[in-house]
């Protein structure tokens, strides 16, 4: 990695111990393994530095990236191009999956905004888009693992605590014979399947 581009961030896959992804200064994402000296895959979609990468907490094949190019992108590790792209209108400091849902994520941007998405409710627009600071750039974000609270940090050293409204913390209802992880994987898989079919249809129409 060192000879190719500078790394900005990395994250290990909780379901595949040896596998991790690295976001680089040039905008590429590298999938790597502790068992090999070379990267396993390269994903291209960003054209500026990637500031955060994170595997989904429930789905072993899905990850999220945030970049200086104003976008957050959702990827499936077996596909080289992003499944979804979200333009947030400003440099994205970080994008993080929620601990309670496979389809909820939040991102912070340099214009002082917090953006919260639930792909199960809306695949295109955020459920919440709120300005929380005016004279600073938001750079970091973290979900509380138990309470409906997120922490955001800015480039001036300030940390703010924000409470999520009920519509931003929906949890799937339990189903007989299914674990929470199985339900969350199925929920995200349905969205991936719809998105993939929509893309294939658009490609056919363009030919």
Short mmCIF file of C-alpha atoms in Angstrom, two decimals:
data_model
loop_
_atom_site.label_atom_id
_atom_site.label_comp_id
_atom_site.label_asym_id
_atom_site.label_seq_id
_atom_site.Cartn_x
_atom_site.Cartn_y
_atom_site.Cartn_z
CA UNK A 1 0.00 0.00 0.00
CA UNK A 2 2.77 2.43 0.92
CA UNK A 3 4.19 2.51 -2.59
CA UNK A 4 0.84 3.15 -4.22
CA UNK A 5 -0.95 5.84 -2.25
CA UNK A 6 -1.30 7.17 1.28
CA UNK A 7 -3.89 5.47 3.44
CA UNK A 8 -6.39 7.70 5.28
CA UNK A 9 -8.55 5.15 7.13
CA UNK A 10 -9.20 1.42 7.51
CA UNK A 11 -11.70 -1.01 9.01
CA UNK A 12 -11.64 -4.76 9.69
CA UNK A 13 -14.53 -7.01 8.71
CA UNK A 14 -16.12 -8.40 11.91
CA UNK A 15 -17.23 -11.57 10.06
CA UNK A 16 -13.96 -12.23 8.17
CA UNK A 17 -11.11 -11.74 10.63
CA UNK A 18 -8.32 -11.39 8.06
CA UNK A 19 -10.13 -8.99 5.75
CA UNK A 20 -9.94 -5.20 5.97
CA UNK A 21 -10.49 -2.22 3.69
CA UNK A 22 -8.37 0.92 3.34
CA UNK A 23 -9.44 4.33 2.06
CA UNK A 24 -6.69 6.21 0.23
CA UNK A 25 -5.69 9.78 -0.55
CA UNK A 26 -6.30 9.22 -4.27
CA UNK A 27 -9.89 8.08 -3.75
CA UNK A 28 -9.48 4.35 -4.26
CA UNK A 29 -10.52 1.72 -1.71
CA UNK A 30 -8.30 -1.32 -1.27
CA UNK A 31 -9.51 -4.62 0.12
CA UNK A 32 -6.66 -6.38 1.89
CA UNK A 33 -5.92 -9.45 3.99
CA UNK A 34 -3.56 -10.01 6.89
CA UNK A 35 -2.57 -13.25 5.17
CA UNK A 36 -1.18 -11.54 2.03
CA UNK A 37 1.20 -8.69 1.27
CA UNK A 38 -0.84 -7.50 -1.73
CA UNK A 39 -4.33 -6.07 -1.81
CA UNK A 40 -7.15 -8.39 -2.91
CA UNK A 41 -9.35 -5.89 -4.72
CA UNK A 42 -9.50 -2.23 -5.73
CA UNK A 43 -12.75 -0.27 -5.78
CA UNK A 44 -12.99 2.96 -7.76
CA UNK A 45 -15.76 5.51 -7.36
CA UNK A 46 -14.37 8.45 -5.41
CA UNK A 47 -12.08 11.01 -7.03
CA UNK A 48 -10.77 12.69 -3.87
CA UNK A 49 -9.46 11.44 -0.50
CA UNK A 50 -11.54 8.82 1.32
CA UNK A 51 -11.86 9.92 4.95
CA UNK A 52 -13.78 6.96 6.37
CA UNK A 53 -14.58 3.35 5.55
CA UNK A 54 -16.80 1.04 7.60
CA UNK A 55 -18.15 -2.47 7.17
CA UNK A 56 -21.83 -2.93 7.92
CA UNK A 57 -22.42 -4.21 11.45
CA UNK A 58 -24.83 -6.94 10.28
CA UNK A 59 -24.05 -7.73 6.64
CA UNK A 60 -20.62 -9.29 5.98
CA UNK A 61 -20.34 -8.05 2.38
CA UNK A 62 -21.45 -4.42 2.59
CA UNK A 63 -19.40 -1.35 3.47
CA UNK A 64 -19.74 2.43 3.47
CA UNK A 65 -17.23 5.10 2.42
CA UNK A 66 -17.09 8.88 2.88
CA UNK A 67 -14.96 11.27 0.86
CA UNK A 68 -13.75 14.82 0.32
CA UNK A 69 -15.60 14.65 -3.03
CA UNK A 70 -18.86 15.36 -1.11
CA UNK A 71 -20.20 11.82 -1.42
CA UNK A 72 -21.02 8.81 0.70
CA UNK A 73 -21.04 5.53 -1.22
CA UNK A 74 -22.43 2.09 -0.39
CA UNK A 75 -20.56 -0.95 -1.72
CA UNK A 76 -20.99 -4.72 -1.96
CA UNK A 77 -17.54 -6.28 -1.81
CA UNK A 78 -18.19 -8.56 -4.80
CA UNK A 79 -18.97 -5.58 -7.05
CA UNK A 80 -16.29 -3.15 -8.22
CA UNK A 81 -18.57 -0.12 -8.55
CA UNK A 82 -20.70 1.41 -5.78
CA UNK A 83 -24.31 0.30 -5.38
CA UNK A 84 -25.46 3.72 -4.18
CA UNK A 85 -24.04 7.22 -4.02
CA UNK A 86 -25.27 10.12 -1.90
CA UNK A 87 -24.18 13.70 -2.65
CA UNK A 88 -24.13 15.67 0.61
CA UNK A 89 -23.02 18.97 -0.88
CA UNK A 90 -19.86 19.35 1.20
CA UNK A 91 -16.75 17.42 2.25
CA UNK A 92 -17.81 14.36 4.26
CA UNK A 93 -15.70 13.83 7.36
CA UNK A 94 -17.15 10.48 8.34
CA UNK A 95 -20.04 8.10 7.66
CA UNK A 96 -21.02 5.49 10.26
CA UNK A 97 -23.51 2.62 10.38
CA UNK A 98 -26.02 2.58 13.24
CA UNK A 99 -25.60 -0.26 15.76
CA UNK A 100 -29.32 -1.12 15.75
CA UNK A 101 -30.17 -1.37 12.03
CA UNK A 102 -28.43 -2.59 8.87
CA UNK A 103 -30.04 0.17 6.80
CA UNK A 104 -29.40 3.24 8.97
CA UNK A 105 -26.26 5.36 8.72
CA UNK A 106 -25.25 8.90 9.60
CA UNK A 107 -22.65 11.26 8.14
CA UNK A 108 -21.12 14.61 9.08
CA UNK A 109 -20.02 17.31 6.65
CA UNK A 110 -17.73 20.33 6.59
CA UNK A 111 -20.68 22.72 6.36
CA UNK A 112 -21.69 21.76 9.92
CA UNK A 113 -24.51 19.34 9.11
CA UNK A 114 -25.48 15.89 10.35
CA UNK A 115 -27.25 13.66 7.82
CA UNK A 116 -29.14 10.52 8.89
CA UNK A 117 -30.39 7.99 6.33
CA UNK A 118 -32.61 4.93 6.64
CA UNK A 119 -32.44 3.08 3.33
CA UNK A 120 -35.41 0.94 4.32
CA UNK A 121 -37.55 4.10 4.39
CA UNK A 122 -35.96 6.17 1.61
CA UNK A 123 -33.08 5.13 -0.65
CA UNK A 124 -32.49 8.64 -2.02
CA UNK A 125 -33.05 11.32 0.62
CA UNK A 126 -31.97 11.63 4.26
CA UNK A 127 -34.52 11.21 7.04
CA UNK A 128 -32.77 14.06 8.84
CA UNK A 129 -30.49 16.83 7.57
CA UNK A 130 -29.64 19.21 10.38
CA UNK A 131 -27.20 22.09 10.86
CA UNK A 132 -25.58 21.74 14.29
CA UNK A 133 -22.55 24.09 14.10
CA UNK A 134 -22.06 27.33 12.14
CA UNK A 135 -18.39 28.28 12.43
CA UNK A 136 -16.71 24.88 12.39
CA UNK A 137 -16.35 21.79 10.21
CA UNK A 138 -17.79 18.53 11.50
CA UNK A 139 -15.17 15.79 11.23
CA UNK A 140 -16.20 12.81 13.39
CA UNK A 141 -19.31 10.90 14.40
CA UNK A 142 -20.16 8.03 16.75
CA UNK A 143 -23.35 6.22 17.73
CA UNK A 144 -23.93 5.29 21.36
CA UNK A 145 -24.16 1.45 21.31
CA UNK A 146 -27.14 1.38 23.70
CA UNK A 147 -28.85 4.76 23.85
CA UNK A 148 -30.44 6.76 20.94
CA UNK A 149 -27.61 9.28 21.02
CA UNK A 150 -24.86 10.31 18.59
CA UNK A 151 -21.72 12.29 19.29
CA UNK A 152 -20.25 14.62 16.68
CA UNK A 153 -16.88 16.35 16.77
CA UNK A 154 -15.60 19.39 14.89
CA UNK A 155 -12.25 20.81 13.81
CA UNK A 156 -12.22 23.20 16.78
CA UNK A 157 -12.17 20.41 19.34
CA UNK A 158 -15.84 20.61 20.33
CA UNK A 159 -17.95 17.47 20.88
CA UNK A 160 -21.75 17.69 20.75
CA UNK A 161 -24.26 15.11 21.99
CA UNK A 162 -27.45 14.76 19.92
CA UNK A 163 -30.54 12.66 20.60
CA UNK A 164 -32.13 10.76 17.73
CA UNK A 165 -35.87 11.21 17.23
CA UNK A 166 -38.05 8.04 17.26
CA UNK A 167 -38.35 7.88 13.45
CA UNK A 168 -34.53 7.63 13.21
CA UNK A 169 -34.17 4.65 15.52
CA UNK A 170 -36.67 2.11 14.19
CA UNK A 171 -35.83 -1.50 15.00
CA UNK A 172 -37.13 -4.49 13.03
CA UNK A 173 -39.86 -6.49 14.75
CA UNK A 174 -38.77 -9.98 15.80
CA UNK A 175 -39.84 -12.92 13.64
CA UNK A 176 -40.17 -16.53 14.78
CA UNK A 177 -37.14 -18.66 14.02
CA UNK A 178 -34.94 -15.75 12.88
CA UNK A 179 -32.11 -14.02 14.69
CA UNK A 180 -31.77 -10.25 14.62
CA UNK A 181 -28.75 -10.54 12.33
CA UNK A 182 -30.65 -12.74 9.86
CA UNK A 183 -33.49 -10.22 9.75
CA UNK A 184 -31.13 -7.28 9.27
CA UNK A 185 -29.19 -9.05 6.49
CA UNK A 186 -32.44 -9.91 4.68
CA UNK A 187 -33.64 -6.31 5.00
CA UNK A 188 -30.46 -4.92 3.44
CA UNK A 189 -30.36 -7.67 0.81
CA UNK A 190 -33.83 -6.64 -0.39
CA UNK A 191 -32.59 -3.08 -0.93
CA UNK A 192 -29.46 -4.30 -2.72
CA UNK A 193 -31.56 -6.54 -4.97
CA UNK A 194 -33.94 -3.71 -5.92
CA UNK A 195 -31.03 -1.34 -6.56
CA UNK A 196 -29.20 -3.89 -8.71
CA UNK A 197 -32.31 -4.59 -10.80
CA UNK A 198 -32.95 -0.86 -11.27
CA UNK A 199 -29.36 -0.38 -12.47
CA UNK A 200 -29.62 -3.28 -14.92
CA UNK A 201 -32.86 -1.84 -16.29
CA UNK A 202 -31.27 1.59 -16.77
CA UNK A 203 -28.29 0.04 -18.55
CA UNK A 204 -30.60 -1.80 -20.95
CA UNK A 205 -32.51 1.40 -21.70
CA UNK A 206 -29.27 3.27 -22.46
CA UNK A 207 -28.15 0.68 -25.04
#
